Short mmCIF file of C-alpha atoms in Angstrom, two decimals:
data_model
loop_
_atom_site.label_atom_id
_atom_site.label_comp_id
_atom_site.label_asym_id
_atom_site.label_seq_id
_atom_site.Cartn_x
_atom_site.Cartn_y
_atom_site.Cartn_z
CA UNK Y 1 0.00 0.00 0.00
CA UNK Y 2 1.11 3.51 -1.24
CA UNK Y 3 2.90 5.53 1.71
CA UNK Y 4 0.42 8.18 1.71
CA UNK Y 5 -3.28 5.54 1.58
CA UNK Y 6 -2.02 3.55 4.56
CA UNK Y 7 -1.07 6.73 6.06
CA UNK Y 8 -4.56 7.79 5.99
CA UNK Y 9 -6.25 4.97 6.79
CA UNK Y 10 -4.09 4.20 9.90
CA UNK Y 11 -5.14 7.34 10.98
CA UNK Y 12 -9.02 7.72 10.29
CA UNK Y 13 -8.33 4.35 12.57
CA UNK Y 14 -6.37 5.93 15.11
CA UNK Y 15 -9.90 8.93 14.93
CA UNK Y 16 -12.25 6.14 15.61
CA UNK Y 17 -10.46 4.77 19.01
CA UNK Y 18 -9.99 8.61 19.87
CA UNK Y 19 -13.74 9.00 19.19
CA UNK Y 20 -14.48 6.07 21.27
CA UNK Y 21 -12.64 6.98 24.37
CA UNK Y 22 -13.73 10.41 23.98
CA UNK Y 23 -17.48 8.48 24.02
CA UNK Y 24 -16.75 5.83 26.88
CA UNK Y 25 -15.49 9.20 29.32
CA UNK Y 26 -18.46 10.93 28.62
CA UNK Y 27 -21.10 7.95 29.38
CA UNK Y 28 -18.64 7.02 32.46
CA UNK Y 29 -17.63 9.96 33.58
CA UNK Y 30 -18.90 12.96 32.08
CA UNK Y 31 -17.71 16.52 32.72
CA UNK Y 32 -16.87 15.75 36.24
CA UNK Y 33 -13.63 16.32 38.79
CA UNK Y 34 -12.72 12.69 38.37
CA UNK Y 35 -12.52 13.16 33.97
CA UNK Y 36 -10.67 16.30 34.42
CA UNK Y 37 -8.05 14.66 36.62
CA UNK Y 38 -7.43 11.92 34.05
CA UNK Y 39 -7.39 14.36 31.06
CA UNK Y 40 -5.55 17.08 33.03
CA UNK Y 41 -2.88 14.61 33.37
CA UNK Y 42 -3.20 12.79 30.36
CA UNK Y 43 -3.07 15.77 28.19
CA UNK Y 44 0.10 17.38 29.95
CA UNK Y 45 1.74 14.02 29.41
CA UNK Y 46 0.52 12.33 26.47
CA UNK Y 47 0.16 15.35 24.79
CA UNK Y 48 4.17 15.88 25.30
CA UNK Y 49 4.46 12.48 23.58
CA UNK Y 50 2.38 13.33 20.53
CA UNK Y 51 4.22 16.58 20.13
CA UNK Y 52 7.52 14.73 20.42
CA UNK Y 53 6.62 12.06 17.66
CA UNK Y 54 5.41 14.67 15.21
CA UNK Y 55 8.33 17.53 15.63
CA UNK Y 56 11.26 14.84 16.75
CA UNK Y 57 10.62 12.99 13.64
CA UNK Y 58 11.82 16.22 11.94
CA UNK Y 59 14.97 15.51 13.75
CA UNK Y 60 15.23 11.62 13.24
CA UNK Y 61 14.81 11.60 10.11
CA UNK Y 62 17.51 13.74 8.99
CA UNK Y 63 19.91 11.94 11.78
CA UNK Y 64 19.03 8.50 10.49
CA UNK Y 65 19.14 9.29 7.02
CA UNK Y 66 22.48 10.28 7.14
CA UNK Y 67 24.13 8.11 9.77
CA UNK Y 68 23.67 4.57 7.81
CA UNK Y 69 24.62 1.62 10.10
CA UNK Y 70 23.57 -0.44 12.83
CA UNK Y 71 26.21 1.28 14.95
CA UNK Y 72 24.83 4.16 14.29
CA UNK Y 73 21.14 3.95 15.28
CA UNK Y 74 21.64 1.76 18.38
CA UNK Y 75 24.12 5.29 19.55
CA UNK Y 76 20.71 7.73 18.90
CA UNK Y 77 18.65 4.26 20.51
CA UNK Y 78 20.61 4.51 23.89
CA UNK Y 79 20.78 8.79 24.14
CA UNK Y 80 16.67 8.84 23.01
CA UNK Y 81 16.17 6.40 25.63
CA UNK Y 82 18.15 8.38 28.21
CA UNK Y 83 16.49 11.73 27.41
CA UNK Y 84 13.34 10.35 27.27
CA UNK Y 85 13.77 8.54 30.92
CA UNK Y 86 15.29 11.83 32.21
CA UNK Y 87 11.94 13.85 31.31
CA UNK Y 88 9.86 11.14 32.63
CA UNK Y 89 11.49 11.05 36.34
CA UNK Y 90 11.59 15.18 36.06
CA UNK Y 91 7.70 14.96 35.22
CA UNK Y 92 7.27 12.42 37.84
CA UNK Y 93 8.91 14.78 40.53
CA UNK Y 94 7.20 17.84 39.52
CA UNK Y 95 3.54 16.38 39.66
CA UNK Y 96 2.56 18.17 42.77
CA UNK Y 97 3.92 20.98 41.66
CA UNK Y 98 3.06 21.00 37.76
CA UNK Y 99 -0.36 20.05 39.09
CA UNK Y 100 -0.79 23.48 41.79
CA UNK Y 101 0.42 25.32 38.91
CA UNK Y 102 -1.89 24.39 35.61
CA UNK Y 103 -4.71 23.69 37.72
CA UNK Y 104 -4.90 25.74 41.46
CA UNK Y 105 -8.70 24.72 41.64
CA UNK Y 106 -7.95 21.07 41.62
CA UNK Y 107 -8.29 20.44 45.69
CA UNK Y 108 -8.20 17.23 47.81
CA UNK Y 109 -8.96 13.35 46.07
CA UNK Y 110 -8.99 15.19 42.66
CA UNK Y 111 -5.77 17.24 43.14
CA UNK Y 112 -4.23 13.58 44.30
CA UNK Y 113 -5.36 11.67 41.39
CA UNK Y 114 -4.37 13.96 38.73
CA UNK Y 115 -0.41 13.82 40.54
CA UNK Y 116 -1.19 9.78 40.55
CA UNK Y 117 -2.25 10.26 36.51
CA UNK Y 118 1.05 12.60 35.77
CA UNK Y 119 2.82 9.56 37.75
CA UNK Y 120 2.09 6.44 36.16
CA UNK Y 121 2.03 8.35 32.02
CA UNK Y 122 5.28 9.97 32.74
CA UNK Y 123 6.43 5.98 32.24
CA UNK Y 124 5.67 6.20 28.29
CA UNK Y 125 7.89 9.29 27.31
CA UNK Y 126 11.43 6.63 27.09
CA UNK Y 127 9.40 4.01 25.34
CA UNK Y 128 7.37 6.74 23.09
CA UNK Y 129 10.94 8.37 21.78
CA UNK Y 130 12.65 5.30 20.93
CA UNK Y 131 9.59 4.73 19.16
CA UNK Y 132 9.90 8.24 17.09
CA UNK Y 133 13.43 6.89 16.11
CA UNK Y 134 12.35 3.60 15.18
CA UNK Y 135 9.21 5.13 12.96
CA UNK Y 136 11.79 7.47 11.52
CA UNK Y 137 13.83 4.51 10.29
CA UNK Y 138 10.97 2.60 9.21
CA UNK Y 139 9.81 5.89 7.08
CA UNK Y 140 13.21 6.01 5.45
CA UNK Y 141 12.92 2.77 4.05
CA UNK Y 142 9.35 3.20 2.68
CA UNK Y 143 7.08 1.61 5.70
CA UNK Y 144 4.37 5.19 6.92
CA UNK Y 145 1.76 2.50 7.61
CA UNK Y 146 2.93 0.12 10.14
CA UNK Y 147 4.40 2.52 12.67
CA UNK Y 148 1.47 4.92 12.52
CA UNK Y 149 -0.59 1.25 13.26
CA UNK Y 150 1.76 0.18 16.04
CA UNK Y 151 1.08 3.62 17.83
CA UNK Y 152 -2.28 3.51 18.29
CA UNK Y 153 -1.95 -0.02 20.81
CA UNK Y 154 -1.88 2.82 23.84
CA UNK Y 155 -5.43 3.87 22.61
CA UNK Y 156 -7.07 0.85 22.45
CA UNK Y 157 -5.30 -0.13 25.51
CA UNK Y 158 -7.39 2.76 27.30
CA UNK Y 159 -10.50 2.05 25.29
CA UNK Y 160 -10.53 -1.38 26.84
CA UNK Y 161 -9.88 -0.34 30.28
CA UNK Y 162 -12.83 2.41 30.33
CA UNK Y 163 -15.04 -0.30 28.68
CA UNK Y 164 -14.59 -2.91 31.54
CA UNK Y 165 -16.89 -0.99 33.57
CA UNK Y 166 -14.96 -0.08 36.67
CA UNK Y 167 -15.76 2.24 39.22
CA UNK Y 168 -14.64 6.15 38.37
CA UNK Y 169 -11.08 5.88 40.41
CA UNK Y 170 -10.23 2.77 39.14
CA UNK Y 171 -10.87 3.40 35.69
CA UNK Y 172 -8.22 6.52 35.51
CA UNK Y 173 -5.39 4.63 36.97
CA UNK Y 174 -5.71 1.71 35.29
CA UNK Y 175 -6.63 3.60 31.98
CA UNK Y 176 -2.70 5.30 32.78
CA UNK Y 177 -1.04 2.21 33.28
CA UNK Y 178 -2.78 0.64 30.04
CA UNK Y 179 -1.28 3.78 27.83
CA UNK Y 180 2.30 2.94 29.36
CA UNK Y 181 2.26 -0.63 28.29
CA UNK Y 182 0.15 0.01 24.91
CA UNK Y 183 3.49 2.30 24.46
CA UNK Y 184 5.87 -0.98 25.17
CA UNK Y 185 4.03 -3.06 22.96
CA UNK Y 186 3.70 -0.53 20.25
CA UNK Y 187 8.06 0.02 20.46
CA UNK Y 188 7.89 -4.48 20.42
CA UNK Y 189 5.86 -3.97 16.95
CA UNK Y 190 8.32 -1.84 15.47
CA UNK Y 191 11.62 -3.25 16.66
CA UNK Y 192 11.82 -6.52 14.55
CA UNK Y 193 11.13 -4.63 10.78
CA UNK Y 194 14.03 -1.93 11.32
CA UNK Y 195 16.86 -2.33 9.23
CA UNK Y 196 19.49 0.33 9.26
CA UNK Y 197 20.15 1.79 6.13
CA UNK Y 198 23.08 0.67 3.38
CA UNK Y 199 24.54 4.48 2.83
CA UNK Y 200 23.73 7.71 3.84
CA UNK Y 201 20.34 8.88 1.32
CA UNK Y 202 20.87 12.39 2.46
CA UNK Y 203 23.11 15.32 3.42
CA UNK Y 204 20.27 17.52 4.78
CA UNK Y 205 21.39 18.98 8.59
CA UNK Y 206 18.46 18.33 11.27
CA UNK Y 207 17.91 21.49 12.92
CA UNK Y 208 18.01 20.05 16.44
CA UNK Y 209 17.96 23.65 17.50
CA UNK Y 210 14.06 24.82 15.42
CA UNK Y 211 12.79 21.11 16.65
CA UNK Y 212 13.70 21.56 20.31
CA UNK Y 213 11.98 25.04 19.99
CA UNK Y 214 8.70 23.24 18.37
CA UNK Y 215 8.45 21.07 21.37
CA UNK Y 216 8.40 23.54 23.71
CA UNK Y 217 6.20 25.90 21.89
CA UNK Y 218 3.76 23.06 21.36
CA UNK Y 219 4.15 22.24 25.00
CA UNK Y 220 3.25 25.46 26.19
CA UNK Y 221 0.74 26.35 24.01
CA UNK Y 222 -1.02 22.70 25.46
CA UNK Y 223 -0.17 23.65 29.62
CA UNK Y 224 -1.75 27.21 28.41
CA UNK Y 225 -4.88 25.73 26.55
CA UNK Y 226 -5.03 23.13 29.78
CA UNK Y 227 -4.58 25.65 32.67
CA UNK Y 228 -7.51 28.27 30.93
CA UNK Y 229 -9.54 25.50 30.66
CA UNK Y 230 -9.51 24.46 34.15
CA UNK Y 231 -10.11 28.11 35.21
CA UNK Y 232 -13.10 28.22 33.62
CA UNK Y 233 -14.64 25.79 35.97
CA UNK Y 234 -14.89 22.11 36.51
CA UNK Y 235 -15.56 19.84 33.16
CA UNK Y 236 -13.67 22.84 31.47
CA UNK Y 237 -10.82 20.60 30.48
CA UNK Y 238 -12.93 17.96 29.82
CA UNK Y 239 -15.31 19.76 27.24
CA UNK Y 240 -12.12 21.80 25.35
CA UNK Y 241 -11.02 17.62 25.26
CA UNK Y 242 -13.85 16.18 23.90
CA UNK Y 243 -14.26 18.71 21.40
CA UNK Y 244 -10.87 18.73 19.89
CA UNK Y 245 -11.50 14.56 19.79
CA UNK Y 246 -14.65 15.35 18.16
CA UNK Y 247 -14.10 17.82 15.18
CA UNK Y 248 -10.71 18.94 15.91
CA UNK Y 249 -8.88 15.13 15.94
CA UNK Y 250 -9.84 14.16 12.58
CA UNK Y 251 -8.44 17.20 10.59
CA UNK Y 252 -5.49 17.38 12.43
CA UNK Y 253 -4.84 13.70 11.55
CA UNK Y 254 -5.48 14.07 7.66
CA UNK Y 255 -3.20 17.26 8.08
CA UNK Y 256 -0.13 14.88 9.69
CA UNK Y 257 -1.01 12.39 7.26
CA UNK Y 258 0.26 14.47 4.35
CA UNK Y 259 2.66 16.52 6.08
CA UNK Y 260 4.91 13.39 7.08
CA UNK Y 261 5.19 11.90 4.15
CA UNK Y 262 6.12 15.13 2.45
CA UNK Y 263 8.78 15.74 4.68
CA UNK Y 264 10.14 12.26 4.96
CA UNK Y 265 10.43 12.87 0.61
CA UNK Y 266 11.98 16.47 1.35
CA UNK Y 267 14.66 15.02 3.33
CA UNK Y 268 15.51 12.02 1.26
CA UNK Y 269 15.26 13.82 -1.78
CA UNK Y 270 15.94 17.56 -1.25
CA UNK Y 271 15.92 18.32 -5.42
CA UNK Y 272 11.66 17.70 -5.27
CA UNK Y 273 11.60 20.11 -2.09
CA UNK Y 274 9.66 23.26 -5.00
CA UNK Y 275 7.60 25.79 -3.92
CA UNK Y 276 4.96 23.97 -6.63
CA UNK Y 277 5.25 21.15 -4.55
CA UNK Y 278 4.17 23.04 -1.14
CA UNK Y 279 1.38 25.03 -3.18
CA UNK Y 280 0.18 21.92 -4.35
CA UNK Y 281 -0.04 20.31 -0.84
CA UNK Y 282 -1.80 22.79 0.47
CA UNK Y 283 -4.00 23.29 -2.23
CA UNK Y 284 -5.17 19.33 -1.88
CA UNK Y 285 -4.80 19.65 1.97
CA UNK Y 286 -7.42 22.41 2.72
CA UNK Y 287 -9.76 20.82 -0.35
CA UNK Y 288 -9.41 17.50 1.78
CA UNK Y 289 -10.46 19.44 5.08
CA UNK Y 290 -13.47 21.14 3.60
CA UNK Y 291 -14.95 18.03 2.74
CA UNK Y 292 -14.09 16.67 6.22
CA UNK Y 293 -14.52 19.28 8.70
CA UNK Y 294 -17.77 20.28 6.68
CA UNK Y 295 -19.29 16.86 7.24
CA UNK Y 296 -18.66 17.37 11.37
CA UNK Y 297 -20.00 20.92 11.04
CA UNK Y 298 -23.18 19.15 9.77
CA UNK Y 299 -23.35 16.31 12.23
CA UNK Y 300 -22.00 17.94 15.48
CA UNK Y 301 -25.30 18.73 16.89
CA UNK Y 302 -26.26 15.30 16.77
CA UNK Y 303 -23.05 14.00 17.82
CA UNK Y 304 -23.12 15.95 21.36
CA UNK Y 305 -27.02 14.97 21.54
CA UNK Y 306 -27.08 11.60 20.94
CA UNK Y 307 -23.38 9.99 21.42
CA UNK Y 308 -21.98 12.31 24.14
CA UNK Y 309 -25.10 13.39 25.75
CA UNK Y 310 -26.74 9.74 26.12
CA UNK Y 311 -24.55 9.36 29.60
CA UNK Y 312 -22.90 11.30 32.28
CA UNK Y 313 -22.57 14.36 29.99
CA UNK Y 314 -26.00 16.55 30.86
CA UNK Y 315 -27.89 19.40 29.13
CA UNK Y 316 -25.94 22.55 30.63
CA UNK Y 317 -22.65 20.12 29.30
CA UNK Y 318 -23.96 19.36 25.74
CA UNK Y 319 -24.97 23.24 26.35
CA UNK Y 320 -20.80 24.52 26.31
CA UNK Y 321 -19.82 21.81 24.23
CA UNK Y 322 -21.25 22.83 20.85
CA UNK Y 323 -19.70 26.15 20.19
CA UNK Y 324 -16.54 24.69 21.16
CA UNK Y 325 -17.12 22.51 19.18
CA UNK Y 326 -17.97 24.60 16.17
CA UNK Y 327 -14.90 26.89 16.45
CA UNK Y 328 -12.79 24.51 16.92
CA UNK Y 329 -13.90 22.73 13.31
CA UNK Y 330 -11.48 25.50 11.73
CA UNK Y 331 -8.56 24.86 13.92
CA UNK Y 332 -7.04 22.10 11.19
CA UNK Y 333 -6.69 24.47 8.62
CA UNK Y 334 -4.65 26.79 10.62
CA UNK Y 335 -2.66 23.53 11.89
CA UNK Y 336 -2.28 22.35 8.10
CA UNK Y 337 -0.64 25.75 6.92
CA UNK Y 338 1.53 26.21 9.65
CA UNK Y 339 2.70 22.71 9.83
CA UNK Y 340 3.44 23.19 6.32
CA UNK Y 341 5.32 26.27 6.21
CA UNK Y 342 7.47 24.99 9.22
CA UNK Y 343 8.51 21.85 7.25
CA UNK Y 344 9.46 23.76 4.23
CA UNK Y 345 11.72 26.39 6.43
CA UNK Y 346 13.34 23.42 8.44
CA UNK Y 347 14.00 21.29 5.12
CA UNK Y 348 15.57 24.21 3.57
CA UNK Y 349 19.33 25.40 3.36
CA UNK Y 350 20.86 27.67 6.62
CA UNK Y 351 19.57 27.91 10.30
CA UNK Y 352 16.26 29.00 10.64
CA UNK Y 353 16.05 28.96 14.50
CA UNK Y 354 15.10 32.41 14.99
CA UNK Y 355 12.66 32.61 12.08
CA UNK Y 356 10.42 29.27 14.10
CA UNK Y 357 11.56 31.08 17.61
CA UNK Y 358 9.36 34.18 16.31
CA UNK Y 359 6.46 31.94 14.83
CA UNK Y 360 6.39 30.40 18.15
CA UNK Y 361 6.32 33.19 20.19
CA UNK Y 362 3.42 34.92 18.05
CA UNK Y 363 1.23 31.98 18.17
CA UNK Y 364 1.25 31.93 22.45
CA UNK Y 365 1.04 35.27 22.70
CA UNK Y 366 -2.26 35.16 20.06
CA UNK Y 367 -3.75 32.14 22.56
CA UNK Y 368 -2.63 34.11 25.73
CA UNK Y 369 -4.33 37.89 24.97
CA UNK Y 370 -7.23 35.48 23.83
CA UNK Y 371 -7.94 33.65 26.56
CA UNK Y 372 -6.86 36.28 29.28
CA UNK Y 373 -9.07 38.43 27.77
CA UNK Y 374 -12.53 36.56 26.75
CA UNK Y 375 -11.97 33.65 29.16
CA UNK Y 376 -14.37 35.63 31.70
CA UNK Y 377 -17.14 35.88 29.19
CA UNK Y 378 -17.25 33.13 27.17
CA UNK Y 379 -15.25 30.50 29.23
CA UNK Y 380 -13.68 27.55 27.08
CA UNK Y 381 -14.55 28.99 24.19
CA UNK Y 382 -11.89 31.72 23.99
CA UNK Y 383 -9.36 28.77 24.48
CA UNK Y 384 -10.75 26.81 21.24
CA UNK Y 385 -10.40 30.82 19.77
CA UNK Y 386 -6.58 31.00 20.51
CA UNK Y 387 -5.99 27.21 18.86
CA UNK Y 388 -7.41 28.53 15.79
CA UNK Y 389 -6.24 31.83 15.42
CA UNK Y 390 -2.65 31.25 17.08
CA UNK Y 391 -1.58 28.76 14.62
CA UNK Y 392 -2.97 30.68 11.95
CA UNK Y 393 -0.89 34.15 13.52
CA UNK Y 394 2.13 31.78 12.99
CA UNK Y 395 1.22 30.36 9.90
CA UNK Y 396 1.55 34.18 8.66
CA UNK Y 397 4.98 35.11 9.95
CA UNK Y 398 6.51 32.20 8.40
CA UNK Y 399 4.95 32.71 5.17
CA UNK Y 400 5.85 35.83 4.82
CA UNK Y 401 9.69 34.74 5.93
CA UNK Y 402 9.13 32.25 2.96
CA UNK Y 403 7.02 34.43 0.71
CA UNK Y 404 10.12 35.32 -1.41
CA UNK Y 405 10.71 31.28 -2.10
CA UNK Y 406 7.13 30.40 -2.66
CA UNK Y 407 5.83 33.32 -5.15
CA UNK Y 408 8.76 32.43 -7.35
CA UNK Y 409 5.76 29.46 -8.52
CA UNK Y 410 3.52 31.96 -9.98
CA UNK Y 411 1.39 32.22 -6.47
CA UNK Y 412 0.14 35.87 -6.41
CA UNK Y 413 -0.26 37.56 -2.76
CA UNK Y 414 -3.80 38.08 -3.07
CA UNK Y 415 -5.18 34.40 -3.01
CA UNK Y 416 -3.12 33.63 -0.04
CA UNK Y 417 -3.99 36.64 2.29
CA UNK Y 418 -7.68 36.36 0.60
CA UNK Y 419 -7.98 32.33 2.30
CA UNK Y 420 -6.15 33.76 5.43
CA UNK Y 421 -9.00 36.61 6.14
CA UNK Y 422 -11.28 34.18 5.19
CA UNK Y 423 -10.14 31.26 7.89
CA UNK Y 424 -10.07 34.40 10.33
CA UNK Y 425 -13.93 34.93 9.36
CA UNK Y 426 -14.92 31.81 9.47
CA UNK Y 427 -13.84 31.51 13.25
CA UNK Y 428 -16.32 34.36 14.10
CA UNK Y 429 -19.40 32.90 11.67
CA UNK Y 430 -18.33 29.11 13.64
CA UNK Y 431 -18.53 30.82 17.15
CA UNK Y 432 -21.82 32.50 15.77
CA UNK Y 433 -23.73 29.44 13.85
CA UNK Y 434 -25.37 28.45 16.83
CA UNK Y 435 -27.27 31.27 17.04
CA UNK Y 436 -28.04 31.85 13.75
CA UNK Y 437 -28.49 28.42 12.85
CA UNK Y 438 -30.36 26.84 15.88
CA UNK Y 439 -32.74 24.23 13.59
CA UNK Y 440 -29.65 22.18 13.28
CA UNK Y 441 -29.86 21.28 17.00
CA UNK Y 442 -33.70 21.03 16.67
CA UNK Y 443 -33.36 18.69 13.76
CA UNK Y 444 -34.02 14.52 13.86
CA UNK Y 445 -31.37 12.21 13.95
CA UNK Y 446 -32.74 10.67 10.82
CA UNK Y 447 -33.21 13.86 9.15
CA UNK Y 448 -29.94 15.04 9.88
CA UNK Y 449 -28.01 11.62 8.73
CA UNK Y 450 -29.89 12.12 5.63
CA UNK Y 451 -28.91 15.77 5.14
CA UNK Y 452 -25.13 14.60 5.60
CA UNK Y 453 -25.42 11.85 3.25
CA UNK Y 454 -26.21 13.65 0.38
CA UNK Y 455 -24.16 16.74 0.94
CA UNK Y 456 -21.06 14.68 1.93
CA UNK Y 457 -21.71 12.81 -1.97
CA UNK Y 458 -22.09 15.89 -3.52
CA UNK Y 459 -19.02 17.35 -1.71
CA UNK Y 460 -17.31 13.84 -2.54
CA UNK Y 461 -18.06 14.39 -6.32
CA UNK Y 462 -17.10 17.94 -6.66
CA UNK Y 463 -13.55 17.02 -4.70
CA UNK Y 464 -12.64 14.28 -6.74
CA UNK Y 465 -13.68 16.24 -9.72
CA UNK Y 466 -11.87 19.28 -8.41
CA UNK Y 467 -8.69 17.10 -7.40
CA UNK Y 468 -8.17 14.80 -11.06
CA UNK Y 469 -8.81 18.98 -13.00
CA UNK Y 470 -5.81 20.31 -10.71
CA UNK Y 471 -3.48 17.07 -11.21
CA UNK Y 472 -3.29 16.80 -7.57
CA UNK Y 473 -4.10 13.27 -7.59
CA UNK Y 474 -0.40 12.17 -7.07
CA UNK Y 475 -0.35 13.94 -3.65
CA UNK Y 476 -2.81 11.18 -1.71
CA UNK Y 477 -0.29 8.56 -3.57
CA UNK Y 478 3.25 8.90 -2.11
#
């Protein structure tokens, strides 16, 4: 199977388990202090691990492409594995603290089980970066699917522990310890089909330096987004969670999907790294996330109604949930563009560190004035507001660092900042659309299924059409 097919089904797979334990919280647990202790930790944890594999891989790749040998990648094995076990024992350490600081309303039992949660998932972050190296190698020597499968053993680890029907406390620990050994036994996949490479494919420098700065950008725009949400009350962090699983998840993962695989041909084989290339990417990227995100605009009422709201999740919950929900259906976009633009400075000739230090910098500020400033008025929804219109705010510095590369492709100025201001308006007509648009929410299930079927065929139809008329067809093949 084609690099970038199994890339995309491994992750609409890796959507449905994320879907699923976003589901079996919400009938278990709902928006209460025991959810927001496992998510508070989970997403200050985990959410260090999925940053790591997506910016470290910028790294690896480079390093393992150009240091061939067994020698070699058992060296960047054992320091990966000592970093990674040096971050885990610092997180373990600084749980009480980490915990006072991101969330000072957390008091008592709940306070003590989010420290337990930070705990027990600090164990993945050595087995999760060897992992990053070993899906590097595998991605070097043509395998995207089978490492992108092996990683998603932690999810269904925690989908099977929150479907055994425990009691609420029990559940979050042992849903922890499940996501450390789905970790082991995703590494255990990987390890036997890594081969290390016969000669060097490439002479590209990883920028150590602009990934290490990703990391902690990402990192802190996540303890931000965490530490608003819990100030906006309790089942704040759970509903910014459970709508980024929702409508966020699935556009983020189709962004990755082709993002990866572009770099991974950008390293190997700098001479196809063109500004046609990028434009084209994007181009098939966003037309992928219209037909996408536009199907979860249409269902998302019924989603929260009738899969979130049938358990622990109540009126005033399904209430908050829905705008967040609808804002944060634009957040991929932003995410796909600025993910984009990153890879194409990083793969690029010189040092770019202070060009992704400034892109970085812009897109917390953006999420801080936002949700210092509207958190009192419209609670988690100014957070969802920052992760759209940060990344985007970052997206636009580095493009305009890279305009002089990219317009050389016969890209005028005005289509670009034309889809910008139009991403920036849609956030305001998504925060609105529940107001405007309140027979959605009053429609039936049936009816509504119905709707979606036919407008995701006719969407279906006009992308497909739209996609073979631009020659884009190649980019959903590599």
């Amino acid at each position: 199977m084609r690099a970038g097919a199994s890339q995309f089904l491994v992750q609409l797979i890796g959507l449905g388990l994320a879907v699923a334990i976003s589901v079996a919280i919400s009938h278990g647990l709902g928006a209460s202090a025991e959810a927001d202790a496992f998510l508070l930790g989970r997403r200050l944890v985990t959410g260090l691990q999925e940053v790591l594999v997506q910016v470290l891989t910028l790294v690896f790749l480079p390093m393992v492409a150009m240091r061939a040998g067994k020698a070699a990648l058992l060296r960047l094995g054992f320091w990966v594995a000592a970093a990674g076990l040096l971050i885990a024992l610092a997180f373990a350490a600084l749980s009480g603290p980490i915990v006072v600081a991101i969330a000072p309303e957390m008091q008592g039992e709940t306070a003590a089980m989010a420290r337990r949660v930070i705990v027990v998932l600090s164990g993945s972050l050595p087995l999760a970066l060897v992992g990053v190296l070993m899906g590097a190698a595998l991605n070097l020597s043509g395998r995207f699917g089978w490492p992108a499968l092996a990683r998603l053993a932690p999810r269904a680890m925690v989908l099977g522990v929150f479907l055994a029907g425990l009691g609420a406390s029990q559940s979050v620990m042992w849903a922890a310890a499940g996501f450390v050994a789905g970790n082991a036994v995703a590494l255990l996949l990987m390890l036997p089909l890594v081969r290390p490479l016969e000669a060097p494919t490439s002479q590209v420098t990883p920028h150590v330096g602009a990934a290490l700065l990703l990391v902690a950008g990402a990192q802190g725009a996540l303890w931000l987004e965490t530490a608003l949400a819990a100030r906006a009350g309790v089942g704040g962090i759970t509903l910014l969670e459970m709508g980024q699983r929702v409508v966020a998840l699935l556009g983020n993962t189709l962004a990755l999907a082709l993002v990866m695989p572009a770099f991974a041909k950008w390293t190997a084989r700098p001479d196809e790294r063109t500004g046609r290339h990028f434009w084209k990417l994007a181009a098939a990227g966003t037309a992928l996330l219209v037909l996408a995100q536009g199907l979860l605009m249409i269902l998302a009422p019924r989603i929260v109604a009738n899969v979130l709201g049938q358990g622990a999740l109540g009126a005033e919950g399904q209430e908050a949930l829905l705008p967040v929900i609808w804002i944060l259906a634009l957040a991929p976009f932003a995410t796909l563009l600025s993910r984009l633009l990153v890879v194409w400075r990083i793969t690029g000739a010189g040092g770019h560190l202070g060009q992704v230090g400034l892109a970085v910098v812009v897109d917390l500020c953006v999420r801080s004035i936002l949700g210092l400033t509207l958190l009192p008025t419209i609670g988690v929804q100014a957070v969802a507001l920052g992760m759209v219109l940060g990344p985007l705010a970052s997206a636009a510095v580095l493009g305009a660092l890279s305009w002089r590369d990219l317009r050389g492709e016969g890209v005028g100025l005005l289509p670009v900042l034309g889809g910008m201001m139009g991403l920036a308006a849609g956030v305001v007509v998504m925060w609105t659309a529940p107001l405007v648009l309140p027979w959605f929410a009053e429609q039936s299930i049936v009816s509504t299924l119905a709707l979606a079927s036919l407008s995701g065929v006719a969407a279906l139809g006009v992308f497909t059409m739209w996609v073979r008329w631009r020659g884009l067809v190649w980019v959903f093949r590599f």
